[in-house]
Short mmCIF file of C-alpha atoms and ligand atoms in Angstrom, two decimals:
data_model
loop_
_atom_site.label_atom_id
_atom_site.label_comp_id
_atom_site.label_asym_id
_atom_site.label_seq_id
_atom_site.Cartn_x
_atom_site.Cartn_y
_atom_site.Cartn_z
CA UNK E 1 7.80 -63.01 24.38
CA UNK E 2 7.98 -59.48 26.16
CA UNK E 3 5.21 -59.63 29.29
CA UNK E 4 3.11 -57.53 27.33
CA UNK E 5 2.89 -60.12 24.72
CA UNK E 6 2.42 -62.52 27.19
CA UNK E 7 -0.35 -60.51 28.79
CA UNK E 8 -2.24 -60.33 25.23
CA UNK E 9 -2.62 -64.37 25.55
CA UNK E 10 -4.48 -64.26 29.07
CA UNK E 11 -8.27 -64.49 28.16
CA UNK E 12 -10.39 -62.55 30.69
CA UNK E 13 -13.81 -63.36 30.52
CA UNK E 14 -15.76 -60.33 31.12
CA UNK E 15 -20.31 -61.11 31.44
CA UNK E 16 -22.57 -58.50 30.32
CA UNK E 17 -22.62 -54.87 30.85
CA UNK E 18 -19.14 -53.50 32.05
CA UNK E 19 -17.64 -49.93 32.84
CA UNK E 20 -16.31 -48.41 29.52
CA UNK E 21 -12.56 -47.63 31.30
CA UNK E 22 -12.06 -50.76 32.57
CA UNK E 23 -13.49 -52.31 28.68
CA UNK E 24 -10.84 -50.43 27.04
CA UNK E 25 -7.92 -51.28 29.41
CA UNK E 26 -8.72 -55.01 29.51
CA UNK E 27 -9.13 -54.65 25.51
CA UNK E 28 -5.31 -52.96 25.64
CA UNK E 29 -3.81 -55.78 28.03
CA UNK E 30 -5.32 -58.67 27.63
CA UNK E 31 -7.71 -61.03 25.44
CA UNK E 32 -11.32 -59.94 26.24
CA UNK E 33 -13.89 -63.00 26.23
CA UNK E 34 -17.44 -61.46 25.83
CA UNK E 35 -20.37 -63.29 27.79
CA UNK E 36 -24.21 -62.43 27.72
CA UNK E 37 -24.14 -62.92 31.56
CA UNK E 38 -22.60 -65.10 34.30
CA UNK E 39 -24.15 -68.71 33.15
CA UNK E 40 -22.32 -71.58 33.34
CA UNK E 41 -24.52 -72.99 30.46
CA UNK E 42 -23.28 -70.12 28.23
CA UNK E 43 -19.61 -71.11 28.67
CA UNK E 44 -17.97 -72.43 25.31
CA UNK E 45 -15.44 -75.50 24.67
CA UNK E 46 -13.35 -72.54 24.03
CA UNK E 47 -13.73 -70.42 27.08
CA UNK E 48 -13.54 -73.20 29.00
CA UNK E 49 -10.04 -74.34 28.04
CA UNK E 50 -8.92 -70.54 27.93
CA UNK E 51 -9.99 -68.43 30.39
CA UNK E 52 -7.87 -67.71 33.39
CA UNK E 53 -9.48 -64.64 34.83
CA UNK E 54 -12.87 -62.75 34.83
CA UNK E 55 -14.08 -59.14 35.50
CA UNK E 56 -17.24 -58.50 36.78
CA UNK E 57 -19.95 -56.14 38.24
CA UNK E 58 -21.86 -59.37 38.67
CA UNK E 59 -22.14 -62.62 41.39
CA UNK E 60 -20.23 -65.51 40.23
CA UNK E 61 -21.44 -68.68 41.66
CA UNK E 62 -19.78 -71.77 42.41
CA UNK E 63 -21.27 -73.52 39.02
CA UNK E 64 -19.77 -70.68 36.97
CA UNK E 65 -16.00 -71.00 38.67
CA UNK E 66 -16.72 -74.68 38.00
CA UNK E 67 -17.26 -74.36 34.84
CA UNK E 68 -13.80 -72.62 33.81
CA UNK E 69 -11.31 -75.07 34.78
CA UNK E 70 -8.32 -72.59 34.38
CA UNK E 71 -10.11 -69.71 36.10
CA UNK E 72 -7.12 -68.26 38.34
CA UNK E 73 -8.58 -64.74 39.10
CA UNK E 74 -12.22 -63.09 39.84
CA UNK E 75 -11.44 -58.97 39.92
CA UNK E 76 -14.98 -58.29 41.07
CA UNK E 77 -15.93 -54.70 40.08
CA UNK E 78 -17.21 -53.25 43.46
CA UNK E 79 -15.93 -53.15 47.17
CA UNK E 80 -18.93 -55.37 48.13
CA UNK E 81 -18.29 -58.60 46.79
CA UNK E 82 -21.63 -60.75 48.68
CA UNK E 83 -22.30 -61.99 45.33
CA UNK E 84 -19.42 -63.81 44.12
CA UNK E 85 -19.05 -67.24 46.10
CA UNK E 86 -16.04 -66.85 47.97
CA UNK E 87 -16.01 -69.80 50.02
CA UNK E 88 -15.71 -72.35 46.90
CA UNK E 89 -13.37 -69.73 45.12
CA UNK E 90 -10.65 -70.44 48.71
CA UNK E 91 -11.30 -74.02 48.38
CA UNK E 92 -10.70 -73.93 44.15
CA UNK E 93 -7.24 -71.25 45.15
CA UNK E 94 -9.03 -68.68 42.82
CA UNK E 95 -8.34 -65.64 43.68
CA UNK E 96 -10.83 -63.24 44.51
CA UNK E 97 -10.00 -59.32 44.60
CA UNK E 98 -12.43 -55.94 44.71
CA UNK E 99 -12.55 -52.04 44.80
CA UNK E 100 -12.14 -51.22 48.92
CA UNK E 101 -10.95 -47.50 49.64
CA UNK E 102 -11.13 -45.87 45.95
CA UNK E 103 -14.61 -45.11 46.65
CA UNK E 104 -15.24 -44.82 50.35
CA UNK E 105 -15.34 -40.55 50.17
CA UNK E 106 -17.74 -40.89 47.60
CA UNK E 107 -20.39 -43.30 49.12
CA UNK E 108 -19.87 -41.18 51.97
CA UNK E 109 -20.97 -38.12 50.59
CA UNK E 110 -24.01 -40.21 48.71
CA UNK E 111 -25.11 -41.04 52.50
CA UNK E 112 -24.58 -37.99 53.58
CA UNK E 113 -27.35 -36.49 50.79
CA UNK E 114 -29.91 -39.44 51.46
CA UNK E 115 -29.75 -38.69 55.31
CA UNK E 116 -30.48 -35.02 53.98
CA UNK E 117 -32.99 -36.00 51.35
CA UNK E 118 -34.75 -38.28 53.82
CA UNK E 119 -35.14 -35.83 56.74
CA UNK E 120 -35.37 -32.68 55.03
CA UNK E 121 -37.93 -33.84 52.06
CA UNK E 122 -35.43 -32.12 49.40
CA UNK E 123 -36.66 -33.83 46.26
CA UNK E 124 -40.17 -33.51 47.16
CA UNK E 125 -39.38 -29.79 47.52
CA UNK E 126 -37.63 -29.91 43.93
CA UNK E 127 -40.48 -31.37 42.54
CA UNK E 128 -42.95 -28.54 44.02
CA UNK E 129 -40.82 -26.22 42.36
CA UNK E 130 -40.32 -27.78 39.02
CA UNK E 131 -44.29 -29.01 38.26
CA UNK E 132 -45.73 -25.33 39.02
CA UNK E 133 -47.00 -26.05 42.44
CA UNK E 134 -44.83 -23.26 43.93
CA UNK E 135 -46.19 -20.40 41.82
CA UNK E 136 -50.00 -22.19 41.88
CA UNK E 137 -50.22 -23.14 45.74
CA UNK E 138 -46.91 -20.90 47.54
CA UNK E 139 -44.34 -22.53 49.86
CA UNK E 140 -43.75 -26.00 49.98
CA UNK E 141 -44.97 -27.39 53.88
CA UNK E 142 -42.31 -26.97 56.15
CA UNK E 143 -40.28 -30.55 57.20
CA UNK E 144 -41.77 -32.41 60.19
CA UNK E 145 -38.21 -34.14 60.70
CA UNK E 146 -35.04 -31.91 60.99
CA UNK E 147 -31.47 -33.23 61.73
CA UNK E 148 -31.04 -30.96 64.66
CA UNK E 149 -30.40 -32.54 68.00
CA UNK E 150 -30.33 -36.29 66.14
CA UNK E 151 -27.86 -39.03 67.74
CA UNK E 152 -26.76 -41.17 64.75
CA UNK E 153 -26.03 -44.66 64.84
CA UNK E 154 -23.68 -46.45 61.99
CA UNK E 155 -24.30 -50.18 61.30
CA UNK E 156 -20.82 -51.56 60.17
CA UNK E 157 -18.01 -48.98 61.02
CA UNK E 158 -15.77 -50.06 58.66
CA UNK E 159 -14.01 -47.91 56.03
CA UNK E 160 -17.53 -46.02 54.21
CA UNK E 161 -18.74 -46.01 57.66
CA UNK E 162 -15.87 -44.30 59.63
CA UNK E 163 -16.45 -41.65 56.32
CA UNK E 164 -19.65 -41.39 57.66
CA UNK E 165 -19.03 -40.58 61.07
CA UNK E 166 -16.56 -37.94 60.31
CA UNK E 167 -18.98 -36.29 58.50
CA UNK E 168 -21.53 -36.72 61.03
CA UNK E 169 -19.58 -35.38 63.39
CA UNK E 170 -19.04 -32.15 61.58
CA UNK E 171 -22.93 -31.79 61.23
CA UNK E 172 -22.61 -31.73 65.32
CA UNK E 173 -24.20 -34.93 65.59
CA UNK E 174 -23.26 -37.38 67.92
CA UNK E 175 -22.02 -40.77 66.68
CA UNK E 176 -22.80 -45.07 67.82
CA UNK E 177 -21.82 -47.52 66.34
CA UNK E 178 -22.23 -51.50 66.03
CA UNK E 179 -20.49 -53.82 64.55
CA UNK E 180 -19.14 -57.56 65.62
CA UNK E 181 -15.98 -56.46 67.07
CA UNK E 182 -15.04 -53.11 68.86
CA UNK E 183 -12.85 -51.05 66.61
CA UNK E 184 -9.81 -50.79 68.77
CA UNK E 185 -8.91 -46.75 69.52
CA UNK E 186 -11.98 -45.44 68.35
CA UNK E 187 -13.62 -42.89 70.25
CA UNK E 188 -17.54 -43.43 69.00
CA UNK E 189 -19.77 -45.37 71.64
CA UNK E 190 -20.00 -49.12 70.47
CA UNK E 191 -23.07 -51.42 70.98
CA UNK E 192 -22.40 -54.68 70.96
CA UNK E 193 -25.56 -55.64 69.25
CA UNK E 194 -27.88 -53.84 66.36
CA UNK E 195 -30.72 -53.40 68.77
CA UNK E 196 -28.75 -51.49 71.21
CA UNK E 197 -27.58 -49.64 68.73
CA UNK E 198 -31.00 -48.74 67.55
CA UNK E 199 -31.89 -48.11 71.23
CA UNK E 200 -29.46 -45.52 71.89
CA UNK E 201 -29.77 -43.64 68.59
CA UNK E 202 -32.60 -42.42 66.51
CA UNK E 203 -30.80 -41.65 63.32
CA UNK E 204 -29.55 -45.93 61.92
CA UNK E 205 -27.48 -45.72 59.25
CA UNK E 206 -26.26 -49.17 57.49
CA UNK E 207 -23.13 -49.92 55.61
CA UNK E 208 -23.11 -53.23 56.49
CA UNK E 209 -21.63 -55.68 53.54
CA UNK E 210 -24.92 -57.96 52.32
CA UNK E 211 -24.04 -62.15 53.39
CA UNK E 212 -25.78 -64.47 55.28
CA UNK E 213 -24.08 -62.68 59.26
CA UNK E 214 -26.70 -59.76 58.21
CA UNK E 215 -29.67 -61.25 56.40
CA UNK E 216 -32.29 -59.21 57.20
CA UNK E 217 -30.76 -57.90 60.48
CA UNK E 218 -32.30 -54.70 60.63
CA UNK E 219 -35.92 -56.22 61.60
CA UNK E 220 -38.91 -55.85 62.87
CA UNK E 221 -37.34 -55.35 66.19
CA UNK E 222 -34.71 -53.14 65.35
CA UNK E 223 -37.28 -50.44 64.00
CA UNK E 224 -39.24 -50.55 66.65
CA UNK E 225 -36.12 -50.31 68.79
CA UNK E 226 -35.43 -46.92 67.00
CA UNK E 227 -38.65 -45.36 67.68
CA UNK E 228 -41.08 -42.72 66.15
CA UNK E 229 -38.95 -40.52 65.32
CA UNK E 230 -36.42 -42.38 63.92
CA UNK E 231 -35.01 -42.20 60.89
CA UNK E 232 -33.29 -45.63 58.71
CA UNK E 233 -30.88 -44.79 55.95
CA UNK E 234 -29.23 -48.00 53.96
CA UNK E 235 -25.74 -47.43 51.81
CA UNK E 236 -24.78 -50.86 52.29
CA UNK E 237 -26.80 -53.97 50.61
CA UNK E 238 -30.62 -54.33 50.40
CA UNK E 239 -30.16 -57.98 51.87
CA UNK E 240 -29.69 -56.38 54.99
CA UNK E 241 -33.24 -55.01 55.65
CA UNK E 242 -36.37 -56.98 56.00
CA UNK E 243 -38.45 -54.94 53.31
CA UNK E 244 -41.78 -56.01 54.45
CA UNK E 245 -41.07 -55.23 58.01
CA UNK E 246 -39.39 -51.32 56.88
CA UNK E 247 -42.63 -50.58 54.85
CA UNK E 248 -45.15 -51.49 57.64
CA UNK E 249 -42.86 -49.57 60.26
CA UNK E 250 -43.10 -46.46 57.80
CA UNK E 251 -46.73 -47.09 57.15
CA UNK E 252 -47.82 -47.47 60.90
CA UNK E 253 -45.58 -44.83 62.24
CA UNK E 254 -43.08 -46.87 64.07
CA UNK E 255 -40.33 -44.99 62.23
CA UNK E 256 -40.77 -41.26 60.63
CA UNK E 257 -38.71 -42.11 57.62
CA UNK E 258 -36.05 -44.27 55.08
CA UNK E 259 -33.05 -43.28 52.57
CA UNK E 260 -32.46 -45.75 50.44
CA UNK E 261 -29.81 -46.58 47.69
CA UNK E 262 -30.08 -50.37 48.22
CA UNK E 263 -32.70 -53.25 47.88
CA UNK E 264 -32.96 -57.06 48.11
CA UNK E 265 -33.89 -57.77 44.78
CA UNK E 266 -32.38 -54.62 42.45
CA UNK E 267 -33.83 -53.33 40.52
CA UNK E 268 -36.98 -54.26 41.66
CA UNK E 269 -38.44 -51.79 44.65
CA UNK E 270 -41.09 -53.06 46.57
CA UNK E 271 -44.09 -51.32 45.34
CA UNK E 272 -44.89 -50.30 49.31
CA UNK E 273 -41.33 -48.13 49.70
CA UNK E 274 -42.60 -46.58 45.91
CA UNK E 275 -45.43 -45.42 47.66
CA UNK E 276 -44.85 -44.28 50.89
CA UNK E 277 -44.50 -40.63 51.40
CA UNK E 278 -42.06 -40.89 53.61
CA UNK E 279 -39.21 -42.84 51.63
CA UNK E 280 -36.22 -40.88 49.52
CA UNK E 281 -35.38 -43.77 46.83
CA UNK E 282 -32.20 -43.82 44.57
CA UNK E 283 -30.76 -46.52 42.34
CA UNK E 284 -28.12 -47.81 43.53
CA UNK E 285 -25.66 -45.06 42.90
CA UNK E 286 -23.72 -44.65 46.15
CA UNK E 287 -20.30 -44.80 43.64
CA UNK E 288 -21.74 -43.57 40.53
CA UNK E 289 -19.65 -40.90 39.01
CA UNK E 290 -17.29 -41.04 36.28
CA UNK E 291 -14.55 -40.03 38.86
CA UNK E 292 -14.89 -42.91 41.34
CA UNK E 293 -16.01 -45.85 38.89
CA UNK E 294 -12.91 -44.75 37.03
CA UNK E 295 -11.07 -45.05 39.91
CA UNK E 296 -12.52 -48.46 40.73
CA UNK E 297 -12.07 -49.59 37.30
CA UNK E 298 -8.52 -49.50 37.52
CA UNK E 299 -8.34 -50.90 40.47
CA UNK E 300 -10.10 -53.85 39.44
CA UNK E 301 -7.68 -53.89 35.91
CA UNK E 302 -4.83 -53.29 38.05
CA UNK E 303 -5.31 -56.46 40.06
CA UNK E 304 -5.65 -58.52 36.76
CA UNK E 305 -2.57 -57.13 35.64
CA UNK E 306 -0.70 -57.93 39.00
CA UNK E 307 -1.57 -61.22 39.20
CA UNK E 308 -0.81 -62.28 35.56
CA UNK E 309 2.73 -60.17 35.37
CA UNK E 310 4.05 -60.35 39.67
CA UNK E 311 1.83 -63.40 40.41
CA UNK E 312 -0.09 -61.75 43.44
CA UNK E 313 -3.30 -59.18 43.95
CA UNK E 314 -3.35 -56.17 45.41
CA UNK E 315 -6.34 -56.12 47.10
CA UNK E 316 -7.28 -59.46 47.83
CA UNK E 317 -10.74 -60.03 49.66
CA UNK E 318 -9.96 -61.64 53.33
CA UNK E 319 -11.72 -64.96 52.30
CA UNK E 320 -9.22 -66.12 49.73
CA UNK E 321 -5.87 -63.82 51.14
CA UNK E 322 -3.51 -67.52 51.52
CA UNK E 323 -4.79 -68.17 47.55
CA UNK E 324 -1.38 -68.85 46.00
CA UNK E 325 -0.85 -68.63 42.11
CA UNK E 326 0.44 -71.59 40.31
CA UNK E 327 3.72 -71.32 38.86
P1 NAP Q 401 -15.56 -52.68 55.39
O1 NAP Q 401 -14.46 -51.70 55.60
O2 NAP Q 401 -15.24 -54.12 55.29
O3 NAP Q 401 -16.64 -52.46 56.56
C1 NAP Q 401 -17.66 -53.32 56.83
C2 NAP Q 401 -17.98 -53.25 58.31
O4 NAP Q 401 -19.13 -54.02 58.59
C3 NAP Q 401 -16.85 -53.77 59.18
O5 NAP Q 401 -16.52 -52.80 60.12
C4 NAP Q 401 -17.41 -55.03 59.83
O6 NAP Q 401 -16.95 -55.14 61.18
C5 NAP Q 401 -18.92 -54.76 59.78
N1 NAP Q 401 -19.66 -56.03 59.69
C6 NAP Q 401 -19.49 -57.02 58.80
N2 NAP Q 401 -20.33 -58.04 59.05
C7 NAP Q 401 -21.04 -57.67 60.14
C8 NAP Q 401 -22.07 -58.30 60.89
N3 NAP Q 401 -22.51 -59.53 60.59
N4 NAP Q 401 -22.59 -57.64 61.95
C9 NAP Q 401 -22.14 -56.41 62.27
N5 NAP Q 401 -21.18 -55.75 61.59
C10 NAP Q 401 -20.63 -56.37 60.53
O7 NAP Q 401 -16.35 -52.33 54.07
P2 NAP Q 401 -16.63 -50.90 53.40
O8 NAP Q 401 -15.59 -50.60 52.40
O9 NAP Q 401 -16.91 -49.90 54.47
O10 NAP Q 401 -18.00 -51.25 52.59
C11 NAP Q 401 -19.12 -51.66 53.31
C12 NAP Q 401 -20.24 -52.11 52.40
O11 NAP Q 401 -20.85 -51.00 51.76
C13 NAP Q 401 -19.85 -53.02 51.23
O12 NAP Q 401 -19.69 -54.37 51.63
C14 NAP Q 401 -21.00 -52.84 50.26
O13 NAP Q 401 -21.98 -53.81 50.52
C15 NAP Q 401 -21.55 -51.46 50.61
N6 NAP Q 401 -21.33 -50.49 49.52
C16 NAP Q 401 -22.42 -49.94 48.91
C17 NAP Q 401 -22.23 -49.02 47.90
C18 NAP Q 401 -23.38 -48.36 47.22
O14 NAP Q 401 -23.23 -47.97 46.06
N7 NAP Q 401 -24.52 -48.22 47.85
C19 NAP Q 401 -20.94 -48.67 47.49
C20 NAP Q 401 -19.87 -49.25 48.15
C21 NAP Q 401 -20.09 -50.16 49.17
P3 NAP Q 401 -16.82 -56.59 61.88
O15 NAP Q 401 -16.09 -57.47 60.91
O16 NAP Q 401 -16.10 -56.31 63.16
O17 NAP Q 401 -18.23 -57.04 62.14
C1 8YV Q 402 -21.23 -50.51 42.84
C2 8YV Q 402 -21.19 -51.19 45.32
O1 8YV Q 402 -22.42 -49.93 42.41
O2 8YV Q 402 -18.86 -51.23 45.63
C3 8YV Q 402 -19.95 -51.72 45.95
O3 8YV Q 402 -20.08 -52.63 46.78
O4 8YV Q 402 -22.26 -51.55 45.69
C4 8YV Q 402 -21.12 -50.13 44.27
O5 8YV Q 402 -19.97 -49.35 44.37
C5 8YV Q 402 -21.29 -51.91 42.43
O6 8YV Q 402 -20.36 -52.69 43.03
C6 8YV Q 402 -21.08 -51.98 40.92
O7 8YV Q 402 -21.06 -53.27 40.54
#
């Protein structure tokens, strides 16, 4: 059998909705195993004897991996991979891979346009224009918040946020940043904790990866910390924010104003960010062109295909990097 023949025998259980590219790909390689969703009690007799790899946008929990005995491989459609169980995949030697550095440029920008969006009012402004009010009542109120003279702080300088900063620093703002560990070499200002961080600064910016280490770390606290006219933008995951805590500190005036692209329970948006007149809400869409998904589609179809022809990933999460393949 050539490898591609080989390759067509590898069932690769893919659950619910997935990106059309990496469909057709996985469809041209491999065996495709349909799912309605990520339930163990979904998995056939079938599926469980045969499948040796998934593809996924979603979480895969430990019941699901337990559920697939052969299950070598989880190429987890995103760089953020919170919601796939890593710790029992390492301790099961599945493998766990996902998208990093394909998209980085493009959540960047995506940040870049909230932080606008949130301090300048921009779709507010759009709206004026497009429902009439611009001929009917004349020019839309100026912005109480501008970007001028703003010190920005990033939440998890990692790869998106070090994409960030660059661009930041073109805008002529200075740049903080916190994270566990200093980034050896780099020239921003770190703050070894979040509330210093939102001390110094009064522009936060999170692209911190969702996971119990930031559950609801930007607080109560931390808003306060970043004062009246501060301004709270969130790239990374929802689970990072304490919801009830941002909408009261945008309600009372603790903080002037949120971007978000990210909640805690998506997509589901608390019904106080909906309403408050100072939030610029998008759906999730920090990656969302055809480009970049693309891009991230075969990365996620090119991991598949490394492990089941050369026996390793390329892009391996940290958690599960000494998972060896059998055989
Ligand atoms: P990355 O390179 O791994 O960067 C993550 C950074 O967060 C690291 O610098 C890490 O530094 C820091 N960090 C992790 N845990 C922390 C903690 N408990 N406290 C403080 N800092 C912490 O990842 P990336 O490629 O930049 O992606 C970051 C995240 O963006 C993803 O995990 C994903 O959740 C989110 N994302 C969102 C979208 C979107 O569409 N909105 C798209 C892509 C990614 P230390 O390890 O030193 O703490
Ligand atoms: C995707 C993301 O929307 O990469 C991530 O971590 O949050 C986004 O790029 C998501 O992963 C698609 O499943």
């Amino acid at each position: 059998m050539t490898k591609a023949e080989q390759l067509q025998t590898v069932a690769i259980l893919v659950p619910g909705d997935f990106n059309d590219h990496a469909i057709e790909r996985i469809d041209s390689t491999f065996n495709r195993v349909r799912i309605e969703r990520a339930d163990p009690a979904l998995v056939t007799d079938e599926m469980r004897s045969n499948v040796r790899g998934i593809a996924s946008f979603a979480g895969i929990n430990a019941a699901m991996m337990d559920a697939l005995p052969n299950l070598e491989l989880i190429a987890s459609f995103g760089v953020g991979y919170d919601s796939v169980d890593v710790g029992h995949a390492a301790a099961k030697n599945i493998m766990v891979t996902n998208t990093p550095d394909v998209l980085t440029e493009e959540v960047a920008d995506t940040a870049i346009g909230l932080l606008i969006n949130a301090v300048r009012d921009l779709p507010r402004a759009e709206t004026w224009l497009r429902d009439g009010s611009w001929l009917r009542k004349g020019n839309y109120p100026l912005s109480r918040l501008t970007l001028r003279g703003r010190k920005a702080g990033i939440f998890g300088m990692g790869r998106i946020g070090l994409a960030i900063a660059r661009r930041l620093e073109v805008f002529g703002l200075p740049v903080a940043y916190h994270n566990r560990r200093q980034v050896e070499g780099l020239g921003y200002q770190y703050h070894p904790t979040l509330k210093g961080l939102a001390e110094a600064v009064d522009t936060l910016i999170s692209v911190a990866p969702g996971g119990a280490s930031t559950e609801k770390a930007v607080n109560a606290e931390v808003l306060s910390a970043l004062g009246a006219n501060g301004v709270f933008v969130n790239i990374g995951r929802g689970s990072t924010v304490d919801e009830a805590a941002l909408a009261a500190a945008l309600a009372n005036g603790t903080i002037a104003a949120a971007g978000l692209d990210v909640f805690a329970d998506e997509p589901n948006v608390p019904k106080a960010l909906l309403d408050a007149p100072n939030t610029s809400l998008l759906p999730h869409v920090g990656s969302a062109s055809d480009h970049t998904r693309r891009a991230m589609a075969d990365l996620c179809v090119d991991n598949l295909v490394s492990w089941f022809i050369e026996r390793r990933p390329l892009t391996p999460v940290p958690e599960t990097v000494n998972v060896k393949a059998a055989g």
